[in-house]
Short mmCIF file of C-alpha atoms in Angstrom, two decimals:
data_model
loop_
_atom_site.label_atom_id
_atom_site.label_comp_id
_atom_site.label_asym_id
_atom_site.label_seq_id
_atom_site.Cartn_x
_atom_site.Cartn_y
_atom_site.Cartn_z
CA UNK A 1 6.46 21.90 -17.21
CA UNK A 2 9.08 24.94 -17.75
CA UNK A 3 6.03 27.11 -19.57
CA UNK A 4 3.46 25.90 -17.20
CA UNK A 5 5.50 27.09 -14.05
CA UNK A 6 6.37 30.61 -15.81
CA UNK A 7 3.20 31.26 -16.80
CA UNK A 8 2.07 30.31 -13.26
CA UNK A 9 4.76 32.44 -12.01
CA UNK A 10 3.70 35.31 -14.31
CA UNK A 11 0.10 35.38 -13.14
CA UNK A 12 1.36 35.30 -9.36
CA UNK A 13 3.44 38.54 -10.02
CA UNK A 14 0.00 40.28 -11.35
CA UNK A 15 -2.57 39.11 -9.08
CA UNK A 16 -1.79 42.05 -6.43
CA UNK A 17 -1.52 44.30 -9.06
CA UNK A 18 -4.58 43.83 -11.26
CA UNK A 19 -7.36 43.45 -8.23
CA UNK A 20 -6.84 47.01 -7.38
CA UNK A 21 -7.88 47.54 -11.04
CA UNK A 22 -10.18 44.79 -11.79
CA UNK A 23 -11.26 43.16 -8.14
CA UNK A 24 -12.88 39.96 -8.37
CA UNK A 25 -13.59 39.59 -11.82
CA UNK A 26 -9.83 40.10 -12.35
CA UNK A 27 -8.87 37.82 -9.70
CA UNK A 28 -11.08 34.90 -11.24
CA UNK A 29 -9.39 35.32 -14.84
CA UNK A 30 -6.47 35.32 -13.16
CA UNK A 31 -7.13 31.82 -11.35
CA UNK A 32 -8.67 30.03 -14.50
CA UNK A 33 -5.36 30.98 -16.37
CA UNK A 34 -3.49 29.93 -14.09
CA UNK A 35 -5.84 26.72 -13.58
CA UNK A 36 -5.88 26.16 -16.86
CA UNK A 37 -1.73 26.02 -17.01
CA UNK A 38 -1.00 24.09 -14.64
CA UNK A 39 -3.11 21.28 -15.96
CA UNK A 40 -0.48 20.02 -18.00
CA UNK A 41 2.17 19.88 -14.89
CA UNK A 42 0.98 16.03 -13.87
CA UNK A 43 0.77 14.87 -17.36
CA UNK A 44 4.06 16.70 -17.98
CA UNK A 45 5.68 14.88 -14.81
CA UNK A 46 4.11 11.36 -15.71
CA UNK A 47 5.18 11.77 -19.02
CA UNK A 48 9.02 12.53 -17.65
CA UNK A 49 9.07 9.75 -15.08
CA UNK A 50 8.34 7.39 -18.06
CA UNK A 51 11.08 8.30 -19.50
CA UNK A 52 13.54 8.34 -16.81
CA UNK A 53 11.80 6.21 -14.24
CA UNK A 54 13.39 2.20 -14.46
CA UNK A 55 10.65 -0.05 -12.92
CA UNK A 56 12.58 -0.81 -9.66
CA UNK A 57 12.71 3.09 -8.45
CA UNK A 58 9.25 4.34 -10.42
CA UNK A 59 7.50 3.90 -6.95
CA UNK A 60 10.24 5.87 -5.16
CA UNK A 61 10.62 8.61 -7.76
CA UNK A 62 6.61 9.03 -8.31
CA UNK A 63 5.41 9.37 -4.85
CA UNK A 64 8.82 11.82 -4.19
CA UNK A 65 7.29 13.86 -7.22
CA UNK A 66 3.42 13.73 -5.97
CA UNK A 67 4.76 14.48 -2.49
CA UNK A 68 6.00 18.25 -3.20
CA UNK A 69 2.21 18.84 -3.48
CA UNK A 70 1.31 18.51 -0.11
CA UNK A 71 5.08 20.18 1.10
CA UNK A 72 4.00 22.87 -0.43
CA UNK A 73 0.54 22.92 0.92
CA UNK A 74 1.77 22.68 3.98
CA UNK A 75 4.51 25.49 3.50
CA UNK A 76 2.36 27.87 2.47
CA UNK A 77 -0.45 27.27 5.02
CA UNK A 78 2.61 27.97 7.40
CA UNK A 79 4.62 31.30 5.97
CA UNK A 80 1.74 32.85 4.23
CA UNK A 81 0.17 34.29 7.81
CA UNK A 82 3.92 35.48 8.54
CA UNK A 83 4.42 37.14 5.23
CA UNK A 84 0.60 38.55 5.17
CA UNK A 85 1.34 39.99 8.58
CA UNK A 86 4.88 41.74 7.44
CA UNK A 87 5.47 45.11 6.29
CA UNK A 88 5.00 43.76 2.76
CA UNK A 89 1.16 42.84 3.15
CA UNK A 90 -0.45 40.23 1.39
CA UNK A 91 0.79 41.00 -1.80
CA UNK A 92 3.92 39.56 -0.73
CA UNK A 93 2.21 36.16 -0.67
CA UNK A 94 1.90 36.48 -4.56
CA UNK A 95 5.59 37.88 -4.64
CA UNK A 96 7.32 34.89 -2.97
CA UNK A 97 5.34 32.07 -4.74
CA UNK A 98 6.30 33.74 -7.93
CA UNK A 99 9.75 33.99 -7.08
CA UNK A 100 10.22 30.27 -6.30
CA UNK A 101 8.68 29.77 -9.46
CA UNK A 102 11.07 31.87 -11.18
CA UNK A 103 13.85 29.57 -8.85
CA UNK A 104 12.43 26.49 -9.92
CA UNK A 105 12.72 27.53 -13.46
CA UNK A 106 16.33 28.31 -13.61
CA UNK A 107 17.12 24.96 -11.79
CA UNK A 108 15.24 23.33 -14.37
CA UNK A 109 17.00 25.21 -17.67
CA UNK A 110 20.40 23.97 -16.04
CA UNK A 111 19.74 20.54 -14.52
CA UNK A 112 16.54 19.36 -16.53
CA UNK A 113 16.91 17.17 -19.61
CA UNK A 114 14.09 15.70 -21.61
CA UNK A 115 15.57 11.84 -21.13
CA UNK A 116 18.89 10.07 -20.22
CA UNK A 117 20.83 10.15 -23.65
CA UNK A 118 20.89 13.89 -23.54
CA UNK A 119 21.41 14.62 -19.85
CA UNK A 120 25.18 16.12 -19.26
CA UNK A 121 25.35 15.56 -15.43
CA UNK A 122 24.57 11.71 -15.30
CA UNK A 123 27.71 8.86 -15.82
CA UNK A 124 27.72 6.58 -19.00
CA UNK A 125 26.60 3.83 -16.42
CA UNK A 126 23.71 5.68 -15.01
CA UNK A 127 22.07 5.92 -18.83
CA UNK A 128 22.74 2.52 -19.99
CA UNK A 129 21.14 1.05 -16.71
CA UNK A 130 18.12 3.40 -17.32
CA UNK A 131 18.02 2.67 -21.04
CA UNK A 132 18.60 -1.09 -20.93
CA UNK A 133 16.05 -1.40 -18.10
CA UNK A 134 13.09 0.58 -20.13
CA UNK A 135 14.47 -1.34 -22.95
CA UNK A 136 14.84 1.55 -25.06
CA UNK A 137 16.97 1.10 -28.98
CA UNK A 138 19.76 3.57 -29.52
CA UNK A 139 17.25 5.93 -31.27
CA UNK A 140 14.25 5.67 -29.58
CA UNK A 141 14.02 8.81 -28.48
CA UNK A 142 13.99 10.74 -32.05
CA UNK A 143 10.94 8.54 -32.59
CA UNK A 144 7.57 9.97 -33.00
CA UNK A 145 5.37 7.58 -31.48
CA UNK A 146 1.81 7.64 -32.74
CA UNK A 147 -1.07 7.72 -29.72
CA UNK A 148 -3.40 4.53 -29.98
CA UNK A 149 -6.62 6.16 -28.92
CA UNK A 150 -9.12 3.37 -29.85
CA UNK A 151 -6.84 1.00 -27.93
CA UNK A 152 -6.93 3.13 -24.69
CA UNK A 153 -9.95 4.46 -24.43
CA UNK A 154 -11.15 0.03 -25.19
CA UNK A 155 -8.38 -0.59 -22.65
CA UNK A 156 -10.14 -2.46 -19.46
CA UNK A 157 -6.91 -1.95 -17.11
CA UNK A 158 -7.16 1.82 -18.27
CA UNK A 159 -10.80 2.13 -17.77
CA UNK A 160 -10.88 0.75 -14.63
CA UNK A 161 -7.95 3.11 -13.46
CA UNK A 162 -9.91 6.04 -15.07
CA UNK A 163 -13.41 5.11 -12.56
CA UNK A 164 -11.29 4.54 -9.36
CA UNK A 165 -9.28 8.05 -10.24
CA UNK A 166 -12.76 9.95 -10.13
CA UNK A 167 -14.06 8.02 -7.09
CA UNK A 168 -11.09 8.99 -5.56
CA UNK A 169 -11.50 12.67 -6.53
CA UNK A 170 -14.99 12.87 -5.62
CA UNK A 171 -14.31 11.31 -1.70
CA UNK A 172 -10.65 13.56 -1.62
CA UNK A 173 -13.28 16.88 -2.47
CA UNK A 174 -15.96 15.64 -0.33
CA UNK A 175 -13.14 15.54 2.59
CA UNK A 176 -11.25 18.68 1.66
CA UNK A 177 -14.65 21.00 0.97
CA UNK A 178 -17.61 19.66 3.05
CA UNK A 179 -16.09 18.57 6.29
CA UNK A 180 -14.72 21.87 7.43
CA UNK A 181 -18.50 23.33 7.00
CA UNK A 182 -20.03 20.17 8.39
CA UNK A 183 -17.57 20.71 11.61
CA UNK A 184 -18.91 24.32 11.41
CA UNK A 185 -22.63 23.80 11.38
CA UNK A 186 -23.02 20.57 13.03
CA UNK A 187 -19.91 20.66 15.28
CA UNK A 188 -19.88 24.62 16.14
CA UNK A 189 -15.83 23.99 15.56
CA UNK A 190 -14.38 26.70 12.93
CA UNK A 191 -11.32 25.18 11.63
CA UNK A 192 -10.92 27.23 8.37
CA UNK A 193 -9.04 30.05 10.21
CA UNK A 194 -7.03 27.82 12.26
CA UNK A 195 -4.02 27.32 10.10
CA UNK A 196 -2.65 24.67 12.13
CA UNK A 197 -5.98 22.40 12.22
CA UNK A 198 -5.91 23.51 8.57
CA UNK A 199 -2.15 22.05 7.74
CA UNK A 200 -3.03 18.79 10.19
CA UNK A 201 -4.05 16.90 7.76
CA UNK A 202 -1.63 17.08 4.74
CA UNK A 203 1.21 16.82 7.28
CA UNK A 204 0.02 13.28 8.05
CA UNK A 205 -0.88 12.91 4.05
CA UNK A 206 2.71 14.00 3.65
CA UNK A 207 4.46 11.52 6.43
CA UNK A 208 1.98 8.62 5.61
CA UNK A 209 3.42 9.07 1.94
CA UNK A 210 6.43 7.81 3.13
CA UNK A 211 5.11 4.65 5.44
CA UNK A 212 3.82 3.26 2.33
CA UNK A 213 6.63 4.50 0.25
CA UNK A 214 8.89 2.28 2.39
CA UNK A 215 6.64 -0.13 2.76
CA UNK A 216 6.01 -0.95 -0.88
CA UNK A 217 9.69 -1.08 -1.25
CA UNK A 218 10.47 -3.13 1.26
CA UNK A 219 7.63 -5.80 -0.15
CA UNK A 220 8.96 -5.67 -3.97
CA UNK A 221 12.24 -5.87 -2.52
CA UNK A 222 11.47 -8.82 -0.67
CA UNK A 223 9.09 -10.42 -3.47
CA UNK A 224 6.21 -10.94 -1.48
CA UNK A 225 4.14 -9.29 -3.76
CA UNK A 226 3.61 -8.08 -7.66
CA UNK A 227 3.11 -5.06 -8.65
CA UNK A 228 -0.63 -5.12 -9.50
CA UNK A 229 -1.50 -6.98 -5.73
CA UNK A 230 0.50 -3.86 -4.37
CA UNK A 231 -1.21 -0.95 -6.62
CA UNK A 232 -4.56 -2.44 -5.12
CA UNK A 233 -3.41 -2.97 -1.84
CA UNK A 234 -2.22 0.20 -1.11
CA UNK A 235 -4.92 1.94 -3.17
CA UNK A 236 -7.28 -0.49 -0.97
CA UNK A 237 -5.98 0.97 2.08
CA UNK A 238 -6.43 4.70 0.64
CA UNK A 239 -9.87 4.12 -0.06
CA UNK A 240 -11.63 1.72 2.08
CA UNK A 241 -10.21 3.19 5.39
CA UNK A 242 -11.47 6.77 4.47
CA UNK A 243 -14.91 5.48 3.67
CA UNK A 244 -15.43 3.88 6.87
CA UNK A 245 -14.05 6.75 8.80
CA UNK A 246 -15.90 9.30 6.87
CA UNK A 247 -19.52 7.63 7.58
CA UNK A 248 -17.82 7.64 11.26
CA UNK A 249 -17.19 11.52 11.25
CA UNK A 250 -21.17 12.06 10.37
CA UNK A 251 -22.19 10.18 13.59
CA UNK A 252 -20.11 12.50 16.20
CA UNK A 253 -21.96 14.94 18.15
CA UNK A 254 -20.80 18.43 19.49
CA UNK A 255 -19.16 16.77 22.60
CA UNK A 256 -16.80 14.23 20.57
CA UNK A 257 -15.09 17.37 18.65
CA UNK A 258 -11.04 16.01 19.03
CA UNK A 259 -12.62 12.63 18.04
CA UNK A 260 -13.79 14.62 14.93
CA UNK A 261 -10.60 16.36 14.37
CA UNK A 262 -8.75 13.07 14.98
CA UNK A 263 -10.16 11.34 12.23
CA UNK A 264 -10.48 14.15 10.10
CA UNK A 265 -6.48 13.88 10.01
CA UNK A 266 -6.31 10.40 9.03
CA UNK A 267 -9.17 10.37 6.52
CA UNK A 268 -6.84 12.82 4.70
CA UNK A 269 -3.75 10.90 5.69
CA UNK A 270 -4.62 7.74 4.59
CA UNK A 271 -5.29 9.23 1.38
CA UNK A 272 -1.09 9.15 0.59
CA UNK A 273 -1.54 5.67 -0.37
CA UNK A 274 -3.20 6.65 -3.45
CA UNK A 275 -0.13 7.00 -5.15
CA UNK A 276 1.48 4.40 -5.09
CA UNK A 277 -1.84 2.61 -4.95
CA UNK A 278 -3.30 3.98 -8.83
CA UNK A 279 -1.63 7.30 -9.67
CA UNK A 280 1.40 5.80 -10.81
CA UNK A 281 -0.42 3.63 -12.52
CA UNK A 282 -0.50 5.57 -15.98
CA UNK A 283 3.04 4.41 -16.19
CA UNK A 284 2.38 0.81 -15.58
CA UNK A 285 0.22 0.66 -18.37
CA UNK A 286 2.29 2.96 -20.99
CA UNK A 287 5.13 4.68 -19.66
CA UNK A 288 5.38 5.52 -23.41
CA UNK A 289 1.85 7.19 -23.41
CA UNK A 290 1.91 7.54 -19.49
CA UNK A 291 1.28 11.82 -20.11
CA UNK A 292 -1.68 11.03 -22.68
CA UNK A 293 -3.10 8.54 -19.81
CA UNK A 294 -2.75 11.32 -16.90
CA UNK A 295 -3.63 13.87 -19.03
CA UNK A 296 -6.82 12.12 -19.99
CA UNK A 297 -7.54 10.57 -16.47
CA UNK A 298 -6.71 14.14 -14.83
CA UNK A 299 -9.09 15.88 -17.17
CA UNK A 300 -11.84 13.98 -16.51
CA UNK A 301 -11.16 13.69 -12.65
CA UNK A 302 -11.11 17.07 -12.31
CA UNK A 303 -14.43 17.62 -13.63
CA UNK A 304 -15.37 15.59 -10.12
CA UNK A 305 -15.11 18.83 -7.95
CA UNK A 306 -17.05 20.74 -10.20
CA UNK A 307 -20.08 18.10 -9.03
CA UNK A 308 -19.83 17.59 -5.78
CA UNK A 309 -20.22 20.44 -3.91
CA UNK A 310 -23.61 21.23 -6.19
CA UNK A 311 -24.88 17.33 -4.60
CA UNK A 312 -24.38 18.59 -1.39
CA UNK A 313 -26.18 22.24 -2.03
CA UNK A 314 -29.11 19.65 -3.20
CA UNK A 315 -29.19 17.56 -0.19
CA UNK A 316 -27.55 19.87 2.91
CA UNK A 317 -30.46 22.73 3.02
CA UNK A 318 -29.55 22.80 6.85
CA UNK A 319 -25.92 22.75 7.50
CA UNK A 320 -26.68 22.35 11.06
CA UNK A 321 -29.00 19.47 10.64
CA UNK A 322 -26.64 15.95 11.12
CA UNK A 323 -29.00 13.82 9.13
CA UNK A 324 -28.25 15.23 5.78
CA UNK A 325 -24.89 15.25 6.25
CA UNK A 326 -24.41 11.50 6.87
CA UNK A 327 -26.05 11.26 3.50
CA UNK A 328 -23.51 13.30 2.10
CA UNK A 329 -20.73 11.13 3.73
CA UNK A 330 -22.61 7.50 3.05
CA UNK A 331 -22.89 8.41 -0.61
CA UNK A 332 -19.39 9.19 -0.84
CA UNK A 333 -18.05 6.57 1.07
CA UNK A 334 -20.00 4.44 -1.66
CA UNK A 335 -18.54 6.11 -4.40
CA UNK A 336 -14.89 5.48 -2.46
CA UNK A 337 -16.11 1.61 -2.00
CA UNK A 338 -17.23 0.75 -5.19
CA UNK A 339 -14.31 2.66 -7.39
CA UNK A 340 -11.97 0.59 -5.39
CA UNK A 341 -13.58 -2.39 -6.25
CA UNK A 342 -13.50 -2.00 -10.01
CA UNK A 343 -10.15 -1.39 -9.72
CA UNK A 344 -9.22 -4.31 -7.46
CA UNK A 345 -10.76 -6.85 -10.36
CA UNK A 346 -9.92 -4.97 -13.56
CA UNK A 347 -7.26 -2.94 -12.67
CA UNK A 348 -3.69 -4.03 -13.52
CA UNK A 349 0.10 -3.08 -13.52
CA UNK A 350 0.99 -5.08 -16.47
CA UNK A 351 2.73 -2.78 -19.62
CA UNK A 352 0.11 -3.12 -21.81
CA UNK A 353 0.59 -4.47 -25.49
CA UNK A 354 -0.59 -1.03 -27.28
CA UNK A 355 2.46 0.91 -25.52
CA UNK A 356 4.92 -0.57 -28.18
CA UNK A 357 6.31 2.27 -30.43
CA UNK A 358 5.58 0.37 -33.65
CA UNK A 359 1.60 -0.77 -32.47
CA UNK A 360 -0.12 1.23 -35.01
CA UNK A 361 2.41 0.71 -37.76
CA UNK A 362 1.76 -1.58 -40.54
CA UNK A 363 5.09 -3.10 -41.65
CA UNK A 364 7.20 -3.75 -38.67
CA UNK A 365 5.28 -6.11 -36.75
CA UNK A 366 2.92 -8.92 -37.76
CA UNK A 367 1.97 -10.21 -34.54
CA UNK A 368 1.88 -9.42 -30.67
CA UNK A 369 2.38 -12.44 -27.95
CA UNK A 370 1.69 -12.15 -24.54
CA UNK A 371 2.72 -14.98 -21.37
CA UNK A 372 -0.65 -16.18 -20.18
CA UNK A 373 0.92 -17.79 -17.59
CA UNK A 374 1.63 -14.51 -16.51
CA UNK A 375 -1.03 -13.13 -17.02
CA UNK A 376 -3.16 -11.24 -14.04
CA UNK A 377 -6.25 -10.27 -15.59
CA UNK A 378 -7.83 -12.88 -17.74
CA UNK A 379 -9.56 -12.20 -21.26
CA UNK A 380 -12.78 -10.40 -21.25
CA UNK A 381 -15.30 -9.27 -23.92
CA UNK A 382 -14.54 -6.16 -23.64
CA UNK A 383 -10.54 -7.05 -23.84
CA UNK A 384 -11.57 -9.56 -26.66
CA UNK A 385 -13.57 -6.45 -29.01
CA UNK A 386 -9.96 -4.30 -28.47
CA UNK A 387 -8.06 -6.68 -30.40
CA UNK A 388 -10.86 -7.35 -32.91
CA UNK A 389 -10.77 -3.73 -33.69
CA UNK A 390 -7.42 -2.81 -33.68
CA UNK A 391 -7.30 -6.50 -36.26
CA UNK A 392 -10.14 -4.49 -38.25
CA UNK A 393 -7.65 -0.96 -38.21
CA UNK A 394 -4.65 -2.83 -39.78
CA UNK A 395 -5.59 -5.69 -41.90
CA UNK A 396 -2.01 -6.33 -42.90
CA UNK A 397 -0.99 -6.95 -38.62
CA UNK A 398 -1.77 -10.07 -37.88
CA UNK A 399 -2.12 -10.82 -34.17
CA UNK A 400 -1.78 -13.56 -31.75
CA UNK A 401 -3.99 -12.87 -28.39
CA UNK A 402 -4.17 -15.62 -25.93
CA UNK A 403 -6.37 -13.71 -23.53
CA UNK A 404 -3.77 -11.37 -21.61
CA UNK A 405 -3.78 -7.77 -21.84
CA UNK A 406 -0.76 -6.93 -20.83
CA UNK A 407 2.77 -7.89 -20.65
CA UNK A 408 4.35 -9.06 -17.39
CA UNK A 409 5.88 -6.27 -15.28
CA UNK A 410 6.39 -7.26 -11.39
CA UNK A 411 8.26 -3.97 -10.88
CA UNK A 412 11.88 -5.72 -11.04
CA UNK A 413 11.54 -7.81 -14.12
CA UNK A 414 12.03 -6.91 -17.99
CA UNK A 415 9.27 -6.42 -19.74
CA UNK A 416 8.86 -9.22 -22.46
CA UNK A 417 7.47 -8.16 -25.60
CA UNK A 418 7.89 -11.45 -27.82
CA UNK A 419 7.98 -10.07 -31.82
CA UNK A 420 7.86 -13.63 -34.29
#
């Protein structure tokens, strides 16, 4: 994270100072390394949540973490115009972004530590409770623990995380990118310049964030529900409300325009839920691989964007023709609909077997037991052909699969990781 923000901060500082020389070409290099840097910051953040994160406060700490994106969105929607419009110019946009970078940095060299056993400003009770709780051994963290690849990437809780993370990209895009020009061309309403219509819609991302913050918290606390009901609940609520109101947008006509801003806001808003609902989720799974997952899930998520706005080039030759763009928003309401719903049935929030340190090793365990009374996803071919592989991989492991894939984690519990 440190190199990622410096580097981030570094290209800031020389954007104003290389487009006099370069102009856009410069500018574009300068945004693809800068792209390309920050693309390790969420793996980077899932990976240190893992580590610090004990399973009653992961929802609490993650969203707080995923939150700063839209704060800061929001923040610089709202001080940019004032700083652009100063004696400084525009350049002092660049100039204050790098400098909180810079900030952020120093705060990080003096309070950031890599896990609990090295941090200085945390009491001997605060690390045991988040050691004992991740059930971590005294020297865990000088382990090297080897990635299981062919288990992920065979994983049917990760796979089914992976489709609903790019469903969720493409209807996110689809909302941040299209619907301002579809407004324009359809709507005659110009929102782009307007940076309070603009800002609208992460503030209510940002305060819905916190309605199903407390809401989730106030469920687990309560034990009304697990952990996997409430990923898909939420990320039920952050999909399937979207889609419906996005197919809504494409039916309003150039008289209904605060209708259309209306629900523009909440299509965005309702989006929050996302995080709790399947973002987090990487940790669930493997909050020892839980940067590997995000990395690999962001990656290919990201390539989303890239898509989308060529589909709609294809199919919006008129921006001011409705029609097309209701075929735009049907399509990726589907997409929203039907990534939820291979989530809801395969997705899970169980710790799954293949995040155990010594998994790939050969002489420290000979078999792996799960609870299938505890079990919330039962066995599958697909789950059946992981184990029959990883059996095939290490002929001296022998394993005991009774058709779970994970071990139980309800978000307050241990996890229980039986070793014969």
């Amino acid at each position: 994270m440190l190199g990622s923000t410096i580097c981030s901060a570094i290209c800031s500082v020389l954007t104003p100072i290389l487009i006099p020389l370069g102009g856009w070409q410069a500018y574009c290099a300068i945004r693809i390394i800068m792209g390309l840097a920050q693309g390790v910051i969420f793996p980077a953040i899932h990976q240190h949540l893992g580590k610090w994160s004990p399973q009653k406060e992961r929802n609490f700490l993650g969203t707080i973490s995923h939150c700063g994106t839209d704060c800061g969105i929001i923040m610089s929607m709202g001080v940019s115009g004032l700083i652009a419009s100063s004696a400084i110019g525009w350049p002092g946009i660049s100039y204050v972004s790098a400098s909180a970078c810079f900030v952020w940095c120093l705060l990080w060299l003096f309070f950031g530590y890599d896990n609990a056993p090295s941090a200085r400003f945390i009491t001997p009770e605060e690390r045991q409770y988040i050691e004992s709780d991740l059930m971590r051994e005294d020297n865990f963290h000088k382990q090297n623990i080897p990635v299981p690849w062919l288990a992920i990437f065979t994983s049917v809780p990760f796979l089914s995380l992976l489709v609903v993370r790019c469903a969720q990209a493409w209807g996110y895009t689809t909302l941040q990118a299209q619907i301002p020009s579809y407004m324009a061309g359809v709507l005659n309403m110009e929102i782009k310049s307007n940076a309070l219509f603009s800002a609208l819609p992460y503030m209510a991302m940002f305060c819905l964030t916190f309605v199903f913050l407390f809401s989730a918290d106030f469920v687990m606390t309560k034990g009304l529900l697990t952990l996997t009901i409430l990923r898909k609940v939420c990320n039920t609520i952050a999909l399937w409300i979207p889609a419906g109101l996005m197919i809504a947008i494409g039916f309003l006509d150039e008289e209904q325009k605060t209708l259309a801003i209306v629900l523009m806001i909440l299509n965005v808003g309702f989006n929050a839920g996302a995080t709790i609902g399947s973002t987090l989720n990487t940790i669930d799974l493997s909050p020892n691989h839980a940067g590997v997952l995000m990395g690999i899930v962001n990656t290919i998520a990201n390539f989303v964007p890239i898509v989308t706005p060529l589909l709609v080039g294809v199919i919006v030759t008129d921006e001011h023709d409705r029609a097309l763009w209701q075929i735009v928003f049907i399509i990726s309401a589907a997409i929203f609909f039907f990534g939820n719903l291979v989530y809801i049935i395969f997705g899970s929030a169980l710790t799954q077997p293949w995040d155990a340190p010594d998994f790939l090793t050969r002489d420290n365990v000979e078999s792996y037991q799960t609870d299938a009374s505890k079990s919330e996803l039962n066995s599958s071919p697909l789950t059946q052909s992981t184990v029959q592989l990883v059996k095939a991989e290490m002929p001296r492991i022998e394993f005991t699969y009774n058709g779970d894939e994970g071990v139980d984690n309800d978000g307050f519990g241990k996890q229980q990781v039986k070793h014969d």
